[in-house]
Structure formats: C-alpha cells, structure tokens
Tab-separated table of C-alpha atoms in Angstrom:
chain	number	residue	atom	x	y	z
A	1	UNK	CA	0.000	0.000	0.000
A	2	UNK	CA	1.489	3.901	-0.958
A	3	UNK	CA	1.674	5.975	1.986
A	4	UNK	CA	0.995	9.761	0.359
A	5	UNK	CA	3.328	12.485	1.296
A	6	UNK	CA	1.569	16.373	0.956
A	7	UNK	CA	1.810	16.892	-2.435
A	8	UNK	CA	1.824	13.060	-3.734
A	9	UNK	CA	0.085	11.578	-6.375
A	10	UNK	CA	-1.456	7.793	-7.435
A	11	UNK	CA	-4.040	6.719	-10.241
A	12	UNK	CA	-6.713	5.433	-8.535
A	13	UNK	CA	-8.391	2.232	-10.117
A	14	UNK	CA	-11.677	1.761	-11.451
A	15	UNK	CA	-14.912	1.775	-9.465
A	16	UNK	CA	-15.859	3.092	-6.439
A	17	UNK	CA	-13.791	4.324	-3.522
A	18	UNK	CA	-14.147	4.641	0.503
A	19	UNK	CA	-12.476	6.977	1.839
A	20	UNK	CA	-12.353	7.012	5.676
A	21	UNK	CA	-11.019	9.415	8.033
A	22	UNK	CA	-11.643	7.491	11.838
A	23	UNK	CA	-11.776	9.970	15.151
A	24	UNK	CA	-13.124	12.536	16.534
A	25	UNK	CA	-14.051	14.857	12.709
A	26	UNK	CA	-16.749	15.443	10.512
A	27	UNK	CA	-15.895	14.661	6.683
A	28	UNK	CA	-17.313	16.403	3.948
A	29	UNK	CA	-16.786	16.628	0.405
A	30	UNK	CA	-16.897	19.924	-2.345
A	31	UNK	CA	-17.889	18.694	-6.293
A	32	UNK	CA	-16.312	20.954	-8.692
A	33	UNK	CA	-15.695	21.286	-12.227
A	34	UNK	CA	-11.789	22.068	-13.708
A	35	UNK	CA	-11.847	25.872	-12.403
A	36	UNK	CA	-12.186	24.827	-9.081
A	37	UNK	CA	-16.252	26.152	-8.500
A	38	UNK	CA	-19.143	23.909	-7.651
A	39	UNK	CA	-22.470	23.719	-10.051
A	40	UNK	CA	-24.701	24.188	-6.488
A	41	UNK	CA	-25.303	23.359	-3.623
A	42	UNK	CA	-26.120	20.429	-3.997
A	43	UNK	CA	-22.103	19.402	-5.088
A	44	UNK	CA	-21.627	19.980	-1.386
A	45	UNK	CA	-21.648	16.734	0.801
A	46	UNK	CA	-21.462	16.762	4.547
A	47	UNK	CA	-23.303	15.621	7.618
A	48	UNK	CA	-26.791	17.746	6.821
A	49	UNK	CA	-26.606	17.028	2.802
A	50	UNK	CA	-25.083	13.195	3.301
A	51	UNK	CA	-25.349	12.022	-0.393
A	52	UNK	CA	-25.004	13.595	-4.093
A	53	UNK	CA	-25.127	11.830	-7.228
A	54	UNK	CA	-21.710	9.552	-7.047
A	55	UNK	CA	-21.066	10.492	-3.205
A	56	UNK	CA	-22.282	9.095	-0.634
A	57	UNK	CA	-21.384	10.432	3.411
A	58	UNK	CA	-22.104	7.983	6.379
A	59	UNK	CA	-20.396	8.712	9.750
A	60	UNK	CA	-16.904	8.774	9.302
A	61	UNK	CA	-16.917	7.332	5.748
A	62	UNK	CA	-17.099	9.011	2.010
A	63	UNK	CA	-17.636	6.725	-0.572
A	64	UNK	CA	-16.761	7.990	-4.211
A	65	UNK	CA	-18.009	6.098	-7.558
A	66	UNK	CA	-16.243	8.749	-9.902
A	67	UNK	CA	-17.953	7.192	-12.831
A	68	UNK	CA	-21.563	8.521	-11.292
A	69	UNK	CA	-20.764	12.049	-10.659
A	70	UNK	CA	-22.959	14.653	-12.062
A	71	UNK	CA	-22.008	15.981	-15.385
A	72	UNK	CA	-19.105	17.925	-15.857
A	73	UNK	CA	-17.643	16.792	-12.770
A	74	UNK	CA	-13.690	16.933	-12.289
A	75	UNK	CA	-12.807	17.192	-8.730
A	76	UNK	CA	-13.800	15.749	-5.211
A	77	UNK	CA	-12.073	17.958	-2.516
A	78	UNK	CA	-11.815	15.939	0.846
A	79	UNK	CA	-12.442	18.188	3.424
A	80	UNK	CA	-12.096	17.382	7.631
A	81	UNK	CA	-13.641	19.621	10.807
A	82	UNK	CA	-13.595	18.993	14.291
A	83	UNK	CA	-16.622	17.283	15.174
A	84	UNK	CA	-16.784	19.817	17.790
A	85	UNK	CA	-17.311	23.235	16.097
A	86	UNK	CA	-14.406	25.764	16.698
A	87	UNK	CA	-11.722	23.540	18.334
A	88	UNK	CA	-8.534	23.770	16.486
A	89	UNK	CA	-7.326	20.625	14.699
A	90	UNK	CA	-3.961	20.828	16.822
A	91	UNK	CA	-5.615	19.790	19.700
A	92	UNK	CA	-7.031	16.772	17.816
A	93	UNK	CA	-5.518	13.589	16.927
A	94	UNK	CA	-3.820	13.488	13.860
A	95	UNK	CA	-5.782	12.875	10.987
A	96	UNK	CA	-5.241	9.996	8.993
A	97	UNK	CA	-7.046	9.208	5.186
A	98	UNK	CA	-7.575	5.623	4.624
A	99	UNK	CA	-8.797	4.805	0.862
A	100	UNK	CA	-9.966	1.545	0.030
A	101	UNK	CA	-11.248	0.028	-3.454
A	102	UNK	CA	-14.275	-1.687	-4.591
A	103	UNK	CA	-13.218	-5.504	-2.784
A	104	UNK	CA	-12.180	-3.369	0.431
A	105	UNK	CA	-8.385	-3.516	-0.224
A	106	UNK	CA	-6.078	-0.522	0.741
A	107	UNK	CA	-4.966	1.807	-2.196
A	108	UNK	CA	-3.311	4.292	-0.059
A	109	UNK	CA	-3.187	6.269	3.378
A	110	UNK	CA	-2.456	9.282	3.904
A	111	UNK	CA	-1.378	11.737	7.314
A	112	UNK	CA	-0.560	15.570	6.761
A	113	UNK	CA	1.571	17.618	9.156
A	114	UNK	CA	-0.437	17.824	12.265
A	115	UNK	CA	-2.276	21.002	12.135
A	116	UNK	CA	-2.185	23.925	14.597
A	117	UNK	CA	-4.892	26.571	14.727
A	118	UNK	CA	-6.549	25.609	11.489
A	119	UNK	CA	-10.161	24.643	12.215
A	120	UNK	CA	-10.719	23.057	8.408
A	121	UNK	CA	-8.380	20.782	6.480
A	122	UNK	CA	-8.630	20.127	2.744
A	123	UNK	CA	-7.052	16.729	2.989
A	124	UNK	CA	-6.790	15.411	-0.417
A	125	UNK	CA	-8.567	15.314	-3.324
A	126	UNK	CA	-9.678	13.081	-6.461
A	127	UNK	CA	-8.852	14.697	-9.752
A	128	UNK	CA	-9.659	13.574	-13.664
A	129	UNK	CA	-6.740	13.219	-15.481
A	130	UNK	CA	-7.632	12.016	-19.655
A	131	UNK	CA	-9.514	9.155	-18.883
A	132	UNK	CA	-8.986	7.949	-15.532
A	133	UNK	CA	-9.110	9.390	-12.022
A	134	UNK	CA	-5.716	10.321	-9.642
A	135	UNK	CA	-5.493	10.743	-5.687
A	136	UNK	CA	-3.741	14.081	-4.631
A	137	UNK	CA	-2.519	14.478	-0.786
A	138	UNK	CA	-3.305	18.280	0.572
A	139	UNK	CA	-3.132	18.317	3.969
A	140	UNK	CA	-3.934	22.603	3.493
A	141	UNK	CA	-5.379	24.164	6.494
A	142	UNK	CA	-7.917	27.125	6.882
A	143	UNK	CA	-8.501	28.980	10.168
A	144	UNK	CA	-12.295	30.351	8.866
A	145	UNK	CA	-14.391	27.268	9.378
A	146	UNK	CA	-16.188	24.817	6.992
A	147	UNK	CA	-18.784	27.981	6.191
A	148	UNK	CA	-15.433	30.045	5.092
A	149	UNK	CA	-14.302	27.615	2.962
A	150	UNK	CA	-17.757	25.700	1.163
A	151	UNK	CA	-18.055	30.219	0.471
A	152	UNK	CA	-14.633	29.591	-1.569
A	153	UNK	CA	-16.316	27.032	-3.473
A	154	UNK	CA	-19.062	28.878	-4.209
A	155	UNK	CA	-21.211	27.006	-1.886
A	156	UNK	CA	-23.926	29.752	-0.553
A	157	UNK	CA	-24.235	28.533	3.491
A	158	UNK	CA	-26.104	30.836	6.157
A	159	UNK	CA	-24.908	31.165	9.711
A	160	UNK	CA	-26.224	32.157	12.887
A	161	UNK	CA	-23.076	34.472	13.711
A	162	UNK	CA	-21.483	36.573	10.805
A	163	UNK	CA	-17.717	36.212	10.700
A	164	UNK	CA	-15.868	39.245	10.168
A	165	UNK	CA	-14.838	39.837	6.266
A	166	UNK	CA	-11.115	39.203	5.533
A	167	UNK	CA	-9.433	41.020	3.468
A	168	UNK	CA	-7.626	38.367	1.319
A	169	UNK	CA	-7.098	35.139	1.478
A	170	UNK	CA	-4.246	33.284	0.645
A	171	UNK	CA	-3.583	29.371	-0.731
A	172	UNK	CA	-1.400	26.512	-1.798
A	173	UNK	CA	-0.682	25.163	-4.131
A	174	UNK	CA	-2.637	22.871	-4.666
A	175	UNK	CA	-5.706	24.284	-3.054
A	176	UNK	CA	-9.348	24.838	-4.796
A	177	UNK	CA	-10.045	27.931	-5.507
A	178	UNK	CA	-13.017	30.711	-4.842
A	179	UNK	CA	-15.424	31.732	-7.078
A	180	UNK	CA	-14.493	32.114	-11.149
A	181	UNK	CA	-15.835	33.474	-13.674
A	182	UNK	CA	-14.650	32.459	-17.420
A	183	UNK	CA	-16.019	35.119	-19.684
A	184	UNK	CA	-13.602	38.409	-18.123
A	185	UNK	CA	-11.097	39.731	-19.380
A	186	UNK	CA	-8.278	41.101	-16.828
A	187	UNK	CA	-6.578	44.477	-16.806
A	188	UNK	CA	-3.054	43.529	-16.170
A	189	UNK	CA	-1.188	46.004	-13.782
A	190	UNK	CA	2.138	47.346	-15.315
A	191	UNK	CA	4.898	45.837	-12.753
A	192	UNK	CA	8.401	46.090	-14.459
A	193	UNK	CA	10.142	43.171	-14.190
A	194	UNK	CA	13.447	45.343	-13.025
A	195	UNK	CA	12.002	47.990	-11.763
A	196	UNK	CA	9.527	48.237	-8.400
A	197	UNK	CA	7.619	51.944	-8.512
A	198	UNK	CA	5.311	50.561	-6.587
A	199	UNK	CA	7.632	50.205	-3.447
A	200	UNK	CA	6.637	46.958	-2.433
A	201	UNK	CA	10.752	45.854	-2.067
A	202	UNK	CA	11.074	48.355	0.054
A	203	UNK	CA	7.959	47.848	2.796
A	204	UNK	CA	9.147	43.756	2.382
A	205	UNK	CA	12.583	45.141	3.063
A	206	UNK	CA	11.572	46.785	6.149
A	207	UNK	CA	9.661	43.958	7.764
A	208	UNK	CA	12.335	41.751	7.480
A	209	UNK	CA	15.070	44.146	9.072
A	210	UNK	CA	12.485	44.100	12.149
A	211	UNK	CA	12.508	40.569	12.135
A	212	UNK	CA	16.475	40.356	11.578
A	213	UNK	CA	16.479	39.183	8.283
A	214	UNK	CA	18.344	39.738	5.495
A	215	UNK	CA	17.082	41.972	2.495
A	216	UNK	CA	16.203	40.413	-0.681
A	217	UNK	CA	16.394	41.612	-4.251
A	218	UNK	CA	14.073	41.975	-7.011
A	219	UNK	CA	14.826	39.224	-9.586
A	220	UNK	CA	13.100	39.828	-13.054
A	221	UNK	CA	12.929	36.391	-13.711
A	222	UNK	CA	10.841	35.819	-10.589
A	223	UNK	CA	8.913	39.093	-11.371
A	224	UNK	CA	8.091	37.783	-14.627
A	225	UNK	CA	6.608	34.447	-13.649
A	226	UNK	CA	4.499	36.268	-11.144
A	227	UNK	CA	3.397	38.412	-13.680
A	228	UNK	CA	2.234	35.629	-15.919
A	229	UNK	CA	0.780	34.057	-12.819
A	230	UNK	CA	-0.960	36.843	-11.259
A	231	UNK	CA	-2.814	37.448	-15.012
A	232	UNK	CA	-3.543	33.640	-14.922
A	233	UNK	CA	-5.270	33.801	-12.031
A	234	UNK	CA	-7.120	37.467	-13.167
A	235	UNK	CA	-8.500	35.956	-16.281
A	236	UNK	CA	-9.767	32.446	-14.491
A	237	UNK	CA	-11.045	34.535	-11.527
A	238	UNK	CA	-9.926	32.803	-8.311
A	239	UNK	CA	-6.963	31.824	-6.801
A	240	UNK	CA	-4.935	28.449	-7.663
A	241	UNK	CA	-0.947	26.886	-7.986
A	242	UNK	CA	-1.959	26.171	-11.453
A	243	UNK	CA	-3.499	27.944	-14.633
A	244	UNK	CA	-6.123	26.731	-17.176
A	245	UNK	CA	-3.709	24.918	-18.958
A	246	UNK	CA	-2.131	22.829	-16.306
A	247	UNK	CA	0.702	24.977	-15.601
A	248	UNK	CA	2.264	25.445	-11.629
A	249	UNK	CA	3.910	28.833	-10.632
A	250	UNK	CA	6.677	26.486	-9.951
A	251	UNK	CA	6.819	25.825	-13.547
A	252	UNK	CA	6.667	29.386	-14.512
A	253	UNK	CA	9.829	29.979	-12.300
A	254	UNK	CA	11.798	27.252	-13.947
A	255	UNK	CA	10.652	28.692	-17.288
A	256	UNK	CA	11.714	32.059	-17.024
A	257	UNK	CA	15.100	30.466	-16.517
A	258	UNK	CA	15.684	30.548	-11.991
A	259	UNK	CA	16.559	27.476	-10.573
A	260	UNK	CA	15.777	27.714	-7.166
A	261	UNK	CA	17.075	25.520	-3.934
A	262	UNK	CA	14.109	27.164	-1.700
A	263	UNK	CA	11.037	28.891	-2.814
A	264	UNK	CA	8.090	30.518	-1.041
A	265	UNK	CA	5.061	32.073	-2.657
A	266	UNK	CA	2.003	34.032	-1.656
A	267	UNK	CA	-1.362	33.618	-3.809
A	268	UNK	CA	-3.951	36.511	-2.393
A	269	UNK	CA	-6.927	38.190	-3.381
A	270	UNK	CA	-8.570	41.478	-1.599
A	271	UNK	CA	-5.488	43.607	-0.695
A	272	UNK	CA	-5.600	46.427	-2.910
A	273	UNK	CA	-2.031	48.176	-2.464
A	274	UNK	CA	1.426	46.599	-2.171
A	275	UNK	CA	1.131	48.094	1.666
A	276	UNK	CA	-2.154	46.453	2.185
A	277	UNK	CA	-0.402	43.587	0.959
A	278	UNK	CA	2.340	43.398	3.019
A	279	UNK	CA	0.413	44.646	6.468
A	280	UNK	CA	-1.658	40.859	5.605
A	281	UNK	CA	1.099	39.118	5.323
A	282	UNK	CA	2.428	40.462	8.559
A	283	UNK	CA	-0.872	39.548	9.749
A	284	UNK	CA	-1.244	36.073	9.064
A	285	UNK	CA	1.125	33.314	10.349
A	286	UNK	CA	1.436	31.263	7.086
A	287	UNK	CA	2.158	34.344	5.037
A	288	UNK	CA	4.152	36.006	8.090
A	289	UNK	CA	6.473	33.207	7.795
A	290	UNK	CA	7.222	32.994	4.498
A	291	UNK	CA	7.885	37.048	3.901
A	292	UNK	CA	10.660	36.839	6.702
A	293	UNK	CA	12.262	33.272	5.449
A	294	UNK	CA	15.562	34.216	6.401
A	295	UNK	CA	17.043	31.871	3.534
A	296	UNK	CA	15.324	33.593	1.130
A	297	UNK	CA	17.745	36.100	-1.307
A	298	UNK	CA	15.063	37.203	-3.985
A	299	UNK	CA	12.002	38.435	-4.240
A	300	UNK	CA	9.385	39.101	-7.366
A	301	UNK	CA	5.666	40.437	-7.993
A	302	UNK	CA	2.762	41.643	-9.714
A	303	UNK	CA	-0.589	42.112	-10.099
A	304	UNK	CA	-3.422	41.736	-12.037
A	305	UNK	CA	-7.210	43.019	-12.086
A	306	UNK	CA	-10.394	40.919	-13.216
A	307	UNK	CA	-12.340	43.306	-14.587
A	308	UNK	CA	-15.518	42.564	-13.842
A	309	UNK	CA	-15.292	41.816	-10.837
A	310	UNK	CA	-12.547	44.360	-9.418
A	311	UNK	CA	-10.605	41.692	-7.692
A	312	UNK	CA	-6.738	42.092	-7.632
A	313	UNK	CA	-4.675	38.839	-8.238
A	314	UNK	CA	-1.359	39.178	-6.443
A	315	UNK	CA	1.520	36.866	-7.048
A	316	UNK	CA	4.644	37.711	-4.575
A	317	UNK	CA	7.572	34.613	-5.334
A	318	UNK	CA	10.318	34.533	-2.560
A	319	UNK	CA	13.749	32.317	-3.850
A	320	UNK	CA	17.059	31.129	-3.081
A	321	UNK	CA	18.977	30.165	-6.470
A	322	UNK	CA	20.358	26.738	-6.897
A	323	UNK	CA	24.209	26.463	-7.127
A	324	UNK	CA	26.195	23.504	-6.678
A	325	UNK	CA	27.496	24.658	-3.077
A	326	UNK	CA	23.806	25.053	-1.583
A	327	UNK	CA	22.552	21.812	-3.164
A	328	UNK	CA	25.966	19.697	-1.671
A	329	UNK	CA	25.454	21.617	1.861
A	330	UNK	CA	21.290	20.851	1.596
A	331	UNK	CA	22.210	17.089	0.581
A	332	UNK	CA	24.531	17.018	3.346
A	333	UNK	CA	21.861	17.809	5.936
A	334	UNK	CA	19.613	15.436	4.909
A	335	UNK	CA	22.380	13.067	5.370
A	336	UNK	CA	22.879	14.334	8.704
A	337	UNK	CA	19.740	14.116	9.557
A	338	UNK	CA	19.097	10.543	8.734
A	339	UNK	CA	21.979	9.614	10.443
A	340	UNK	CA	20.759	11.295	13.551
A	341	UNK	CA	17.561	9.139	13.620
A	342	UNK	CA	19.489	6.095	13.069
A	343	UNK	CA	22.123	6.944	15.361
A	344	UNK	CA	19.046	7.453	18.050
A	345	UNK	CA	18.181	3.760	17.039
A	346	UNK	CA	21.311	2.888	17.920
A	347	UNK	CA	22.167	1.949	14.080
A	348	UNK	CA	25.438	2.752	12.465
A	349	UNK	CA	25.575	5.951	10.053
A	350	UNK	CA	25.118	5.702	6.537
A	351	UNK	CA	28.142	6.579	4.660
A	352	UNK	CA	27.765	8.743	0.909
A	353	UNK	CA	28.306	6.271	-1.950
A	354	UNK	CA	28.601	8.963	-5.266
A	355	UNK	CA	26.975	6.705	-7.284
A	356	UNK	CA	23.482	6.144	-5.409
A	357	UNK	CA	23.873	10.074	-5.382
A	358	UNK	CA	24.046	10.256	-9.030
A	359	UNK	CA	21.093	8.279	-9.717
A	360	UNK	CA	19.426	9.782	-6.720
A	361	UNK	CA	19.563	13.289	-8.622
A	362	UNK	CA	18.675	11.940	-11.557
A	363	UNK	CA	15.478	10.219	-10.207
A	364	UNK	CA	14.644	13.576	-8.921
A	365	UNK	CA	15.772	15.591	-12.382
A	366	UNK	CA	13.855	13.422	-14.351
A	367	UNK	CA	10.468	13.722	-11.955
A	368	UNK	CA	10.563	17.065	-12.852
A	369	UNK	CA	11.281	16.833	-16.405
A	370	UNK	CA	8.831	14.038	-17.586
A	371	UNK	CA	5.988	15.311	-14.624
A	372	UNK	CA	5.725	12.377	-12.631
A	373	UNK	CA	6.000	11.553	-8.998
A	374	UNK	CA	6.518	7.868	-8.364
A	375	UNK	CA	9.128	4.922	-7.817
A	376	UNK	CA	8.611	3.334	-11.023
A	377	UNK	CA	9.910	5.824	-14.418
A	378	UNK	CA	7.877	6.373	-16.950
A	379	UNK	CA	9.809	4.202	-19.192
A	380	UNK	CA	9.323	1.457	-16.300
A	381	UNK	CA	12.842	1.203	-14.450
A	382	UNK	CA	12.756	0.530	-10.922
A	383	UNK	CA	15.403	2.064	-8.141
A	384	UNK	CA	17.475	-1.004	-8.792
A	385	UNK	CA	17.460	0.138	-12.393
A	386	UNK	CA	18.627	3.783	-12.025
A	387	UNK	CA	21.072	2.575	-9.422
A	388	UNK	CA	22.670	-0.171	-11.722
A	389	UNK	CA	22.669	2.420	-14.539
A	390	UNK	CA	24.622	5.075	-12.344
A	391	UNK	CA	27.292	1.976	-11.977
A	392	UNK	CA	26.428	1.030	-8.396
A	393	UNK	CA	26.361	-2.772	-7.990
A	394	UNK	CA	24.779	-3.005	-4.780
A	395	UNK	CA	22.970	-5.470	-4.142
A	396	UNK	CA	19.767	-4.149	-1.439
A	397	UNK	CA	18.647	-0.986	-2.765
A	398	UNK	CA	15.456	1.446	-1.486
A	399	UNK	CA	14.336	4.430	-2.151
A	400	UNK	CA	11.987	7.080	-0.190
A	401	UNK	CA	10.760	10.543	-2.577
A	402	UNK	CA	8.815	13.448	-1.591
A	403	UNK	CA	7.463	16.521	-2.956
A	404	UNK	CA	6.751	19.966	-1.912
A	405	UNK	CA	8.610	20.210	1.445
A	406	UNK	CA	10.388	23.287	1.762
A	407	UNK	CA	13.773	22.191	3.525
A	408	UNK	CA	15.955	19.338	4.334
A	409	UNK	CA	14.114	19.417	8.114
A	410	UNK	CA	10.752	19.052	6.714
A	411	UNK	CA	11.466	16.062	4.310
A	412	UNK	CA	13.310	14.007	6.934
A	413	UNK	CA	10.538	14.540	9.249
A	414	UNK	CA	7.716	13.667	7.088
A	415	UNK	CA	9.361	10.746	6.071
A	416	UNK	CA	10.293	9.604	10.080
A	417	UNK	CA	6.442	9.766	10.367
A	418	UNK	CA	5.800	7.788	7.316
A	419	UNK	CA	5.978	3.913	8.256
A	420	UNK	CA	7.199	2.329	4.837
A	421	UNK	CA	9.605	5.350	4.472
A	422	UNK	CA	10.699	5.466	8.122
A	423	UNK	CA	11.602	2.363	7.676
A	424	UNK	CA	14.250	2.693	5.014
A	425	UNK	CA	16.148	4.881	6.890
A	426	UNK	CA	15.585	2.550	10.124
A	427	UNK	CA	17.029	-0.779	8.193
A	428	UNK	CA	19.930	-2.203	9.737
A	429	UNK	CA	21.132	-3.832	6.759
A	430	UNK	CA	21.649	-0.301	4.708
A	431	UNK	CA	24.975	0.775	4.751
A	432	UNK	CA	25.313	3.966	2.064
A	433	UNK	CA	23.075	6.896	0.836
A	434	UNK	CA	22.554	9.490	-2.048
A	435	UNK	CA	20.294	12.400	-2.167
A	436	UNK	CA	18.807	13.914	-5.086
A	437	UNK	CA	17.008	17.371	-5.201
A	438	UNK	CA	15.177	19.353	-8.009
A	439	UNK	CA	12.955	22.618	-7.794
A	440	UNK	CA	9.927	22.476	-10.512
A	441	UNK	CA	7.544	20.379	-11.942
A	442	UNK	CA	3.105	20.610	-9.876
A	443	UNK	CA	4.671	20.840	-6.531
A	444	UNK	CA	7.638	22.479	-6.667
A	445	UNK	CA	10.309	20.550	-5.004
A	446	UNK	CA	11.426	16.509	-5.626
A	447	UNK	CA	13.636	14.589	-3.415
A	448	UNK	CA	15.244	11.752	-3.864
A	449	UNK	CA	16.629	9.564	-0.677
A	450	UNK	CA	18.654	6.519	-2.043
A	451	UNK	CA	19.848	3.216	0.300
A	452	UNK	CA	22.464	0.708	-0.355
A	453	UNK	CA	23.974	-2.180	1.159
C-alpha cells in the first residue's frame, strides 16, 4: 500500500472508492468542475446534505463512484472539521485518510503535518486526469471554518453568527479555488520586471530588518513568472498553484530560466495596495512566515485586475537560487539528519556512496522533467534500475521521494512519520546513501533519498 506524502500523487483504479477518516471529525466533500467552482449546492456533501449523485457520506466514511458524478464533474475535494465546532485541529488527533477500493483492499493512506490553529483541512482530493481518475494528498489548512471555505467554493451557506470579512485570502498550491468566472477579461497592472515603482521591495525590506532578516532583491525572472501568474489567475477569476492549462507557478519559475534551492510564494486576493499587501502578510502566520524566510535572497511580484469583478490577483515569489554549493550543503543535511535518527536507534551511520547520489539526482531531475512523482519511471525502471545504470552494484537498494517540502528538516521529518519510508532509513542492513534534489515540476520541489547495502 502507498503511503501519500503532501503533495503526492497515485491513479486510482476503477470503481468506487471509501475513503475514511476514523476519530473525533466530521468529513465532507466539495464537487467541482476544472476551475475549481461547484455547479450548487447540492455538489456539497457533509453531515446535513449526506449524499449527491456519485457520493455518498455515512459517519466517518465518504464513498466515491467517480464514474456517477454529475455531469461535468472533475474534482472531489476531501475536506475534515472537528466534530466539535471551533476547536482547532492541533488539539485533535492526527488525521489519517484511509482509501480503500471496490473488494475493500487498501490503495493508499495518507497523514498531513499535524495542524495547529486551522479549524478546516482540505485533505486530499480526487482529480480527472484524460480518462482515468488520480489521488492528490493536501493536507492545506484554513482557520475560517467549513462555512469560510464551502463560500470559496461557491457554496452559498447561512450562519447564525457573521464572521468578520477578511481582506484576502491566501492558498497553496494545490488548493481549490473561490469563485471564477470564465467570460472576463483582466486588466493587467504594469509591474516592471526590473524595476519596483510601486515600493513593495522596500515595505518587504523593512519587515524583514524588524525581524532580523536579510534583504532580498528583485529578480526579473521571478517578477516575470508572477506576472504571468498573477494574469492567470485574473483571467480564471480565483486563486490556484496552477493555470487553465495545467501549468504550476513552480513551472513558470523554472521557465523564465531561476533554478531555485528554496522557494516561497504568496497567492492573495482582496489587498488592494502593495502596503495592504504586506500589512496581511504580517498579519497572518502562514504568510508572516514565508515574507521573513531568512534563507530567502530574492524576491518578485505583480498584479493583475479581473475586470468585472474588481478583484486584484497578487503573485509575490520569494527564492534562493540553486548552485552547486547550496545543493551539496542541503544534501549534506539530509544526510545528517538521517543519520541522527538512526544513530538514536542505535544503528550505524550511513556513509555517501557517489553513485546512489548520481542516480538519486537523476530520479529527482527526471520527476521534474517528464511530470511524474513515483518509484517506477515512466519508461518502467525501478530504483534497482537507475542505481545499476549510475554503476552502483549493490545489491539491497530502497528508495523514499517526496514533494513539496520546503527544507531538508521538513522532508526528513515527514518521512520519520511515514511507516514504509521510516523504515528505510531505520534498516539495519543499509549501509550507504545518495540524495537527489530538483525545484519544478506541480509541486515544486522533488527529493530523492537513495539506500544501499
């Protein structure tokens, strides 16, 4: 069975689906088209509106028959609350998605980072892709409640106390998005990619000096791909990682020609001014965090305007560029890292072995090349494959990947409290290790972790 990482992918098979999420949460689930909006509100399922045509709520369990969804239908969003209304996740159990197929075998589970303050989790979702159907793993908090977010699907819900209005909202990357409307046409602000009249560098700038970190620099490579974004986004009307056709910001970085070791980004709607912009950002602990990422050296953004609706579309990238030195040191600490968990399990260090490195990199080069996230290539080798073709004739080999975590910290961690993966780096009988890392592709970043013995 696949244990899902935030950010991972499978193709589901055919038939229906359960998809269970055991303790103490309500489950729901939002129906949407491509763009992200649901047809009514009748696409939303949850514990007052229990079934919808191909979905099907009962307690603690969804069941999904992708094959019998209304018309039109591209996307189930997975969506978790406290059963208790109002108490933050963190103070929860940990969530865990089990999915099992038509005979009641496991496909896949699935836990996200435990949440904090966040009283709604989008937890994964089921997406078409050309004929069949894949699993993606969120694991994206919101702090507004199931009303904020089924109101970012378009879902019209009435409540007996009226939340205050916030001014924008931000998401990642592979979040649904609000409302959209297909018919506008945006008016595109005039950022320049080298220059910043509209003093956003400098309020960023500031904020970080008060928090002691370093400046960074406008980079009109990253300016461009916001700009490209941000109209994206304007002429779809709502807020998403990807545009219309399929392409991530993360893409859009790589294309305008910035290879990146770390990168941050803030999607928002509502803010109207680069100070109103930065004043949320400072206000919100997400978006606080990733404006005063100490690592980060460069900065881009821009803006764009749906017409018709008067929304502004703001795309602000943050970046640290790729050079051999920072990619050694990062590989090095996950190293380090792994050792330090086996060390604690009173197993012997890994040593580097070049070669599992090689093919390591490679695995994760090529998984952002060819737009894939899995063991097996699409050309069918295995990690036995890849290693024998880098020249390594060992004879044991495994392999853990990830996407989307930000640092060498957060992948060693999520894989520690993956079973399968945690146990790779717990077997005794490993003896070397190579780590691969590339910035790109849906989610942004691809590691590799490579055993030997």
């Amino acid at each position: 069975m696949n244990e899902l990482v935030p950010g991972g992918n499978l193709p589901l098979p055919g038939g229906a689906l359960t998809l269970r999420v055991p303790g103490p949460f309500d489950v729901s689930a939002l129906i949407t088209d491509a763009s992200g909006k649901v047809g009514g509100d009748a696409d939303f399922v949850f514990y007052n509106q229990p079934m919808a045509p191909g979905a099907r709520l009962r307690d603690d369990t969804l069941t999904i028959d992708p094959a019998r969804l209304r018309a039109g239908a591209a996307r189930v969003t997975v969506v978790i609350s406290p059963a208790d209304p109002g108490t933050p996740l963190g103070r929860l159990p940990a969530p865990t998605l089990h999915v099992t197929n038509t005979g009641g075998q496991p496909v896949t589970r699935f836990t996200p980072p435990r949440p904090q303050r966040e009283t709604v989790l989008l937890l994964a979702e089921l997406y078409r892709r050309g004929t069949g159907w894949k699993l993606r793993a969120l694991g994206q908090g919101y702090a507004d409640g199931l009303a904020g977010i089924a109101r970012d699907f378009g879902v019209d819900l009435v409540e007996d106390a009226t939340p205050a209005p916030a001014p924008a909202a931000v998401r990642s990357a592979s979040a649904p998005a609000p409302r959209s409307t297909h018919s506008t046409r945006p008016r595109i602000s005039s950022t320049s990619p080298t220059t910043d009249p509209t003093g956003f560098l400098a309020l960023a700038n500031s904020a970080r000096a008060n928090a002691g970190s370093p400046p960074v620099a406008l980079d009109p490579r990253l300016t461009s791909a916001a700009q490209a974004h941000a109209s994206g986004m304007a002429a779809a009307g709502h807020l998403s990682t990807e545009s219309r056709d399929g392409t991530s910001v993360y893409q859009r970085v790589t294309q305008a020609g910035y290879a990146y070791l770390t990168i941050g980004e803030h999607l928002v709607s509502g803010p109207r001014t680069p100070a109103e912009f930065v004043d949320y950002c400072l206000r919100t602990e997400k978006a606080h965090q990733t404006l005063l990422e100490r690592d980060f050296t460069h900065a881009g953004i821009a803006q764009a305007v749906n017409s018709r609706s008067g929304d502004v579309y703001w795309t602000a990238l943050w970046a640290t560029p790729l050079t051999p030195g920072n990619l050694a040191r990062t590989a090095a600490e996950v190293v380090e890292l792994t050792n330090a968990e086996r060390a604690r399990a009173g197993l012997p260090v890994l040593a580097v072995d070049p070669l599992l490195a090689a093919a390591a990199q490679a695995h994760s080069t090529d998984m952002v090349a060819r737009a894939f996230y899995s063991h097996t290539s699409p050309d069918g080798s295995q990690p036995w494959d890849r290693a024998a073709a880098a020249g390594s004739r060992r004879r044991t080999i495994g392999e853990n990947i990830a996407c989307g975590q930000r640092s060498a910290a957060e992948v060693v961690e999520g894989w520690m409290n993956s079973p399968g993966h945690r146990a790779n780096i717990l077997k005794p009988d490993f003896t070397h290790i190579g780590i691969g890392f590339a910035g790109g592709g849906q989610n942004g970043t691809y590691w590799t972790q490579l055993f030997g013995a």
